[in-house]
PDB file of C-alpha atoms in Angstrom:
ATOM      1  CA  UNK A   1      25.555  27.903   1.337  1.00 46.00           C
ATOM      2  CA  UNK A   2      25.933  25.191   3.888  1.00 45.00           C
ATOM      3  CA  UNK A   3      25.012  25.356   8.038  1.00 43.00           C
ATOM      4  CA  UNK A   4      28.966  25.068   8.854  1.00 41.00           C
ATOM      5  CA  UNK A   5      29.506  28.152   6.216  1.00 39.00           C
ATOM      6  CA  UNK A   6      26.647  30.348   7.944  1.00 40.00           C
ATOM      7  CA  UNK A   7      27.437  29.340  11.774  1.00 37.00           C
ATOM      8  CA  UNK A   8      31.518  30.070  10.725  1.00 34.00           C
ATOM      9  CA  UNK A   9      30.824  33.496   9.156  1.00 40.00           C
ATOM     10  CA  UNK A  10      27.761  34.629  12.174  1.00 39.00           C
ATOM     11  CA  UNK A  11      30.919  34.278  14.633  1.00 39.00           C
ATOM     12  CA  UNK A  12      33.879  36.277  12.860  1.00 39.00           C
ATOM     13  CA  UNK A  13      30.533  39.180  12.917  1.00 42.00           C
ATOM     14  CA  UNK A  14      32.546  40.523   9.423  1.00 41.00           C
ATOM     15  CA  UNK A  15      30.042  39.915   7.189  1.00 41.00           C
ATOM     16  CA  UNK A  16      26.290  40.081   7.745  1.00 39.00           C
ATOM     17  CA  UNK A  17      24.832  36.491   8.789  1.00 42.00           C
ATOM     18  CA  UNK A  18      24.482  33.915   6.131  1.00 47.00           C
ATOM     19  CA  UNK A  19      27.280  35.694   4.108  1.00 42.00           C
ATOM     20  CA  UNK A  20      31.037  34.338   3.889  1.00 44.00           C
ATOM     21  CA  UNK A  21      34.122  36.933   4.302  1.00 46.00           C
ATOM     22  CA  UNK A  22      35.878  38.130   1.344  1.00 49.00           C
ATOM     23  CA  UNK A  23      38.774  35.701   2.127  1.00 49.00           C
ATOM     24  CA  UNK A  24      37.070  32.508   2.964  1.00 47.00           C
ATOM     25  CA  UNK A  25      34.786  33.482  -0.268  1.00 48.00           C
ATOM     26  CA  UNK A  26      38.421  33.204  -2.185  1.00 50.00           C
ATOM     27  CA  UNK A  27      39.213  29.838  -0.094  1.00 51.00           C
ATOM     28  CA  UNK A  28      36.588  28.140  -1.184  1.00 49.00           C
ATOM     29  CA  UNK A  29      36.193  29.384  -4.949  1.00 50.00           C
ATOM     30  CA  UNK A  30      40.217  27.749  -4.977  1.00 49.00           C
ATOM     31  CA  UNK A  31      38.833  24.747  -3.277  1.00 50.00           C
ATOM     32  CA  UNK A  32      36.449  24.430  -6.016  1.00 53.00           C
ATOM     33  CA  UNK A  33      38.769  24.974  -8.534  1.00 52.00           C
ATOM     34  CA  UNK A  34      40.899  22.443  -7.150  1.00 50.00           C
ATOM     35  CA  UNK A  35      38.012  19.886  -6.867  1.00 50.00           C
ATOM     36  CA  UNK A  36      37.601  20.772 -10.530  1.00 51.00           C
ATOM     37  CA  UNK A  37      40.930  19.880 -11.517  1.00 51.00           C
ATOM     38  CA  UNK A  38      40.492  16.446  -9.450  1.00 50.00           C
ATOM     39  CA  UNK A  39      37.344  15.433 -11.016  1.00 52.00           C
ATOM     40  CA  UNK A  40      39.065  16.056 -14.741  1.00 56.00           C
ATOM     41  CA  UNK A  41      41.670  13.462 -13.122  1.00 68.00           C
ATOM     42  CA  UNK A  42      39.167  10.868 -12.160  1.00 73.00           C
ATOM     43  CA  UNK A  43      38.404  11.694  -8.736  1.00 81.00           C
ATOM     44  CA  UNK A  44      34.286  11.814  -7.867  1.00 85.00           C
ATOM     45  CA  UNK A  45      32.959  14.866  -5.622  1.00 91.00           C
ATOM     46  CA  UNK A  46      30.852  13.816  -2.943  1.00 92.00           C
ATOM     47  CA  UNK A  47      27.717  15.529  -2.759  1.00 93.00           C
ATOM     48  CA  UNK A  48      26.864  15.537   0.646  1.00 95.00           C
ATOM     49  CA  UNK A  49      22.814  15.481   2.026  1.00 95.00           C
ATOM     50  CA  UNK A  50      21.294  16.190   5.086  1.00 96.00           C
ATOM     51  CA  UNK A  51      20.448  13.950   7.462  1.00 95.00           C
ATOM     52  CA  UNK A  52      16.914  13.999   7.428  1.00 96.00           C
ATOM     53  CA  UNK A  53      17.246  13.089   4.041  1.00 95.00           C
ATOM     54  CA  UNK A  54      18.953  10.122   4.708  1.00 94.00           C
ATOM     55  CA  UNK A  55      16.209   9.363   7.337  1.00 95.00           C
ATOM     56  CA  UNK A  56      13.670   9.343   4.830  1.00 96.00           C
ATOM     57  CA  UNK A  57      15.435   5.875   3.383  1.00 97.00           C
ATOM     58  CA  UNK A  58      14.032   3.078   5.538  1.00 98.00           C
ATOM     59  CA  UNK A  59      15.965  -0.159   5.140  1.00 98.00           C
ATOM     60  CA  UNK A  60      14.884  -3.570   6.243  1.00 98.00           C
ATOM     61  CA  UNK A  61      16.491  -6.795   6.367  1.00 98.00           C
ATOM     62  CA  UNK A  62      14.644  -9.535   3.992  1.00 98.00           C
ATOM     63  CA  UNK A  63      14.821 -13.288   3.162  1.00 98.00           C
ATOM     64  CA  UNK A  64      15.309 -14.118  -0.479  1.00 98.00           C
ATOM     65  CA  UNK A  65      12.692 -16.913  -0.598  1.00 98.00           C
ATOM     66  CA  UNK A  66      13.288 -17.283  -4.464  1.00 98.00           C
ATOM     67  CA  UNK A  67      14.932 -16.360  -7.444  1.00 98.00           C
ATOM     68  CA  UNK A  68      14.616 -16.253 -11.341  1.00 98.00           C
ATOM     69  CA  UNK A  69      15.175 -14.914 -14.233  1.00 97.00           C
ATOM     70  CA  UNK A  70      13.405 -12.271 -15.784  1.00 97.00           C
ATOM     71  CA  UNK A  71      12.107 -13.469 -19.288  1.00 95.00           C
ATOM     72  CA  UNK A  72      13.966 -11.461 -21.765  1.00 94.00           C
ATOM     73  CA  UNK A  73      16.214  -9.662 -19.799  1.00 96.00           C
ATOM     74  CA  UNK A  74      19.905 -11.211 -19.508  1.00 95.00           C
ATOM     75  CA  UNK A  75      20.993  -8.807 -16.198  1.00 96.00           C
ATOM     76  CA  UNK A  76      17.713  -8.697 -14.465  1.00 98.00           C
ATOM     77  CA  UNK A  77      16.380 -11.339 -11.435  1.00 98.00           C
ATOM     78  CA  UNK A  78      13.107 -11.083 -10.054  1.00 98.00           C
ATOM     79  CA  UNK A  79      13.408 -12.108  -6.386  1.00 98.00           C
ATOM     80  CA  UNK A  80      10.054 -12.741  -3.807  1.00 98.00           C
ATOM     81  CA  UNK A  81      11.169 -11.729   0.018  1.00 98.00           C
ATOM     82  CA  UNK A  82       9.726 -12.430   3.411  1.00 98.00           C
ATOM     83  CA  UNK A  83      10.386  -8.645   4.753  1.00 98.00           C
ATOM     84  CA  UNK A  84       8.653  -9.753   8.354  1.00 98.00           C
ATOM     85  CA  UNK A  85       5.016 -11.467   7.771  1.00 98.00           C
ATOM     86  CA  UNK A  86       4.731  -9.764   4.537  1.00 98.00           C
ATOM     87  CA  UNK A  87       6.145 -11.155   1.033  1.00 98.00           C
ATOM     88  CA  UNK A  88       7.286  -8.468  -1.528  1.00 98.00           C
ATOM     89  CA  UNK A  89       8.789  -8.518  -4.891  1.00 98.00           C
ATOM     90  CA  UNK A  90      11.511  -7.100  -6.184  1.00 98.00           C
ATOM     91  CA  UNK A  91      13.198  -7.063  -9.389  1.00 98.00           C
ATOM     92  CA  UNK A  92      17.237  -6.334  -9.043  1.00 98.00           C
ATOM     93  CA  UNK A  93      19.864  -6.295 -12.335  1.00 97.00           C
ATOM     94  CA  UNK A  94      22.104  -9.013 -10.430  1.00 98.00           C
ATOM     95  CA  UNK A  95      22.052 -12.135 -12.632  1.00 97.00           C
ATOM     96  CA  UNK A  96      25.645 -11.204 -14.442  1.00 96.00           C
ATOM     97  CA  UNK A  97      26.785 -12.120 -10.641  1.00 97.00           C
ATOM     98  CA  UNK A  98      24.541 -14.988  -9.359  1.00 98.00           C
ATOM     99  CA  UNK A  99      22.804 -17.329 -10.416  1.00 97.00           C
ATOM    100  CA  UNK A 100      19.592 -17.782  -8.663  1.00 98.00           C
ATOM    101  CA  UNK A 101      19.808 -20.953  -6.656  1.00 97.00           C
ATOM    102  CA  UNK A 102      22.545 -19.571  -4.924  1.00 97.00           C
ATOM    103  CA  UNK A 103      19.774 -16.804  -3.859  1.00 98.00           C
ATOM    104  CA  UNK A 104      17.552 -18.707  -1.946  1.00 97.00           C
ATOM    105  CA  UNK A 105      17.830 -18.592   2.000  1.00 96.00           C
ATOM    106  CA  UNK A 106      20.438 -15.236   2.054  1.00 97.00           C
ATOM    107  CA  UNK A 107      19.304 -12.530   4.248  1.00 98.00           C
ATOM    108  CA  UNK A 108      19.677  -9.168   2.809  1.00 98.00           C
ATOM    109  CA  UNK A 109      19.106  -5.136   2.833  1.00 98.00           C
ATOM    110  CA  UNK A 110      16.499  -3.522   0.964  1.00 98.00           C
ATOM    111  CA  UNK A 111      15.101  -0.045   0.586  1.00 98.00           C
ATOM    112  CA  UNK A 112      11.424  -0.742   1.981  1.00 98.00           C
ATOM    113  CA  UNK A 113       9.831   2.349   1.258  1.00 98.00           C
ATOM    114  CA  UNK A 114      10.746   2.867  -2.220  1.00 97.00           C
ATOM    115  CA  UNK A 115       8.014   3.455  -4.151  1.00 97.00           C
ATOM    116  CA  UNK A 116       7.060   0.555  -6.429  1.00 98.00           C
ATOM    117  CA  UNK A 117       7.885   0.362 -10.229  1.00 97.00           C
ATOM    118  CA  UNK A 118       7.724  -2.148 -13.212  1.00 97.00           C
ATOM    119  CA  UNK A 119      10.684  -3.148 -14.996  1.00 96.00           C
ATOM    120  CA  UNK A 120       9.979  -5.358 -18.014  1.00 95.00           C
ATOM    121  CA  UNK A 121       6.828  -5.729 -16.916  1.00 95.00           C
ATOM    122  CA  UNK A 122       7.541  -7.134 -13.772  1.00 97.00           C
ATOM    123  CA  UNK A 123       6.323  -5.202 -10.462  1.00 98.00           C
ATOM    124  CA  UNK A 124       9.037  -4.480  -8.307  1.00 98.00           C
ATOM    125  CA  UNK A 125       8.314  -3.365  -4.500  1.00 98.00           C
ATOM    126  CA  UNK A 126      11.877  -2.414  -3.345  1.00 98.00           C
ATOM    127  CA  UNK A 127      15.233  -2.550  -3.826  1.00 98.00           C
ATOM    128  CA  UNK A 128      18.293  -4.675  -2.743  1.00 98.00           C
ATOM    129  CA  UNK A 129      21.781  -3.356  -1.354  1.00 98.00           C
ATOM    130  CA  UNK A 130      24.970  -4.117  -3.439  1.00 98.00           C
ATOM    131  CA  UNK A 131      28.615  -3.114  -3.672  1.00 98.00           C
ATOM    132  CA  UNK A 132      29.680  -2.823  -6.569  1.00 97.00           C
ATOM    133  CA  UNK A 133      33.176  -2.527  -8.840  1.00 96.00           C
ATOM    134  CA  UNK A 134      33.373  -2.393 -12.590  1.00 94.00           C
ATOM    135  CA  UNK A 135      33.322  -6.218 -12.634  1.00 93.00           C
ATOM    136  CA  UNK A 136      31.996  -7.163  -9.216  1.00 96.00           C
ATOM    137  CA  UNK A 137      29.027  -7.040  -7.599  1.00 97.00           C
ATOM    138  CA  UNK A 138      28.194  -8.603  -3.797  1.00 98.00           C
ATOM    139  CA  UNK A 139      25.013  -8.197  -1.999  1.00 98.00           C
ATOM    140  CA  UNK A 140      24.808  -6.164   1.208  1.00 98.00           C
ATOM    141  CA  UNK A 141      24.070  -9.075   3.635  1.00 97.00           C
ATOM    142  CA  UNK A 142      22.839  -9.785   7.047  1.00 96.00           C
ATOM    143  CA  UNK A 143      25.661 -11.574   9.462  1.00 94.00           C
ATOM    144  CA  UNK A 144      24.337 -14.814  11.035  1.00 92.00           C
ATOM    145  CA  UNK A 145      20.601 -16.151  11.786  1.00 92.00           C
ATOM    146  CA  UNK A 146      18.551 -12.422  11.972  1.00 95.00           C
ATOM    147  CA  UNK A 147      14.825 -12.361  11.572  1.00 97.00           C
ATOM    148  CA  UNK A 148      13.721 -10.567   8.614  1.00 97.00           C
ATOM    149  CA  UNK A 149      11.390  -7.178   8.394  1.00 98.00           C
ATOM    150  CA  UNK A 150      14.144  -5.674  11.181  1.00 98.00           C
ATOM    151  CA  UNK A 151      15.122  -2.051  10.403  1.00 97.00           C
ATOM    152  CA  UNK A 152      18.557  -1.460  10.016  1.00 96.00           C
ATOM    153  CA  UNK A 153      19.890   1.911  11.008  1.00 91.00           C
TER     154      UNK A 153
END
C-alpha cells in the first residue's frame, strides 16, 4: 500500500488506518485489471520509487577523453573520463551507434556511484546516460562548455 492510499483512507476514518474502504479497494482492483489489459496491448506500467531512492543515484557530468573498442566484443566501447581531477573507466554497449573518434571531447552523464564491475574483462567504474529506441541510441549530454565532476540533480 502506498503513502497517498494510507493518508486518503486515515481521512474518510471508515476503515482503520493503513486500510482502504471497501469501494476504493474495488476501484483500484478494476484499475489493475485495466492496467492488465493495457500491458497485454503493449502499454508498460510504471513502477514508481521513492524519492530517496532516487537520491541514492548520484550523477556527474564527465569528459570522454577516449574511446575504443573492446577486443572481442562488437557492441561494447571502453571509454576513460575526466569526472573532475579524477579519471575513471567505463565500459558502455554503444559502438552499434558511434564510432569512437566521434567520442572524444563530448561531455556527458554518468552514474558515479555505481559500484564497479568487469565486462569482458574490462573494469568498468560507472555508467553513461542514453536514450534509447529500438534502433537509436543518443547519449545524455551536457549543453555548452561545463566543467566536468559537477553533480547534476
Amino acid at each position: 500500500m502506498n503513502e497517498e492510499t494510507d493518508s486518503r483512507a486515515g481521512k474518510e476514518g471508515a476503515e482503520s488506518p493503513g486500510t482502504v474502504p471497501k469501494e476504493a479497494a474495488g476501484e483500484a482492483k478494476a484499475a489493475e485489471a485495466g492496467a492488465a489489459e493495457g500491458a497485454a496491448e503493449g502499454v508498460v506500467e510504471i513502477k514508481r520509487i521513492k524519492y530517496d531512492d532516487f537520491a541514492k543515484v548520484e550523477l556527474r557530468t564527465a569528459k570522454i577523453k577516449l574511446a575504443e573498442k573492446v577486443e572481442g566484443a562488437d557492441r561494447l566501447l571502453r571509454l576513460e573520463l575526466e569526472v573532475g581531477d579524477e579519471e575513471r573507466q567505463i565500459v558502455a554497449g554503444i559502438a552499434e551507434h558511434y564510432e569512437p573518434e566521434d567520442l572524444a571531447g563530448k561531455s556527458i552523464v554518468m552514474v558515479y556511484n555505481l559500484k564497479p564491475a568487469k565486462i569482458r574483462g574490462v573494469k568498468s567504474n560507472g555508467m553513461l546516460l542514453a536514450a534509447s529506441t529500438d534502433d537509436a541510441l543518443k547519449l545524455v549530454t551536457i549543453d555548452g562548455d561545463f566543467p566536468s565532476g559537477v553533480r547534476v540533480r
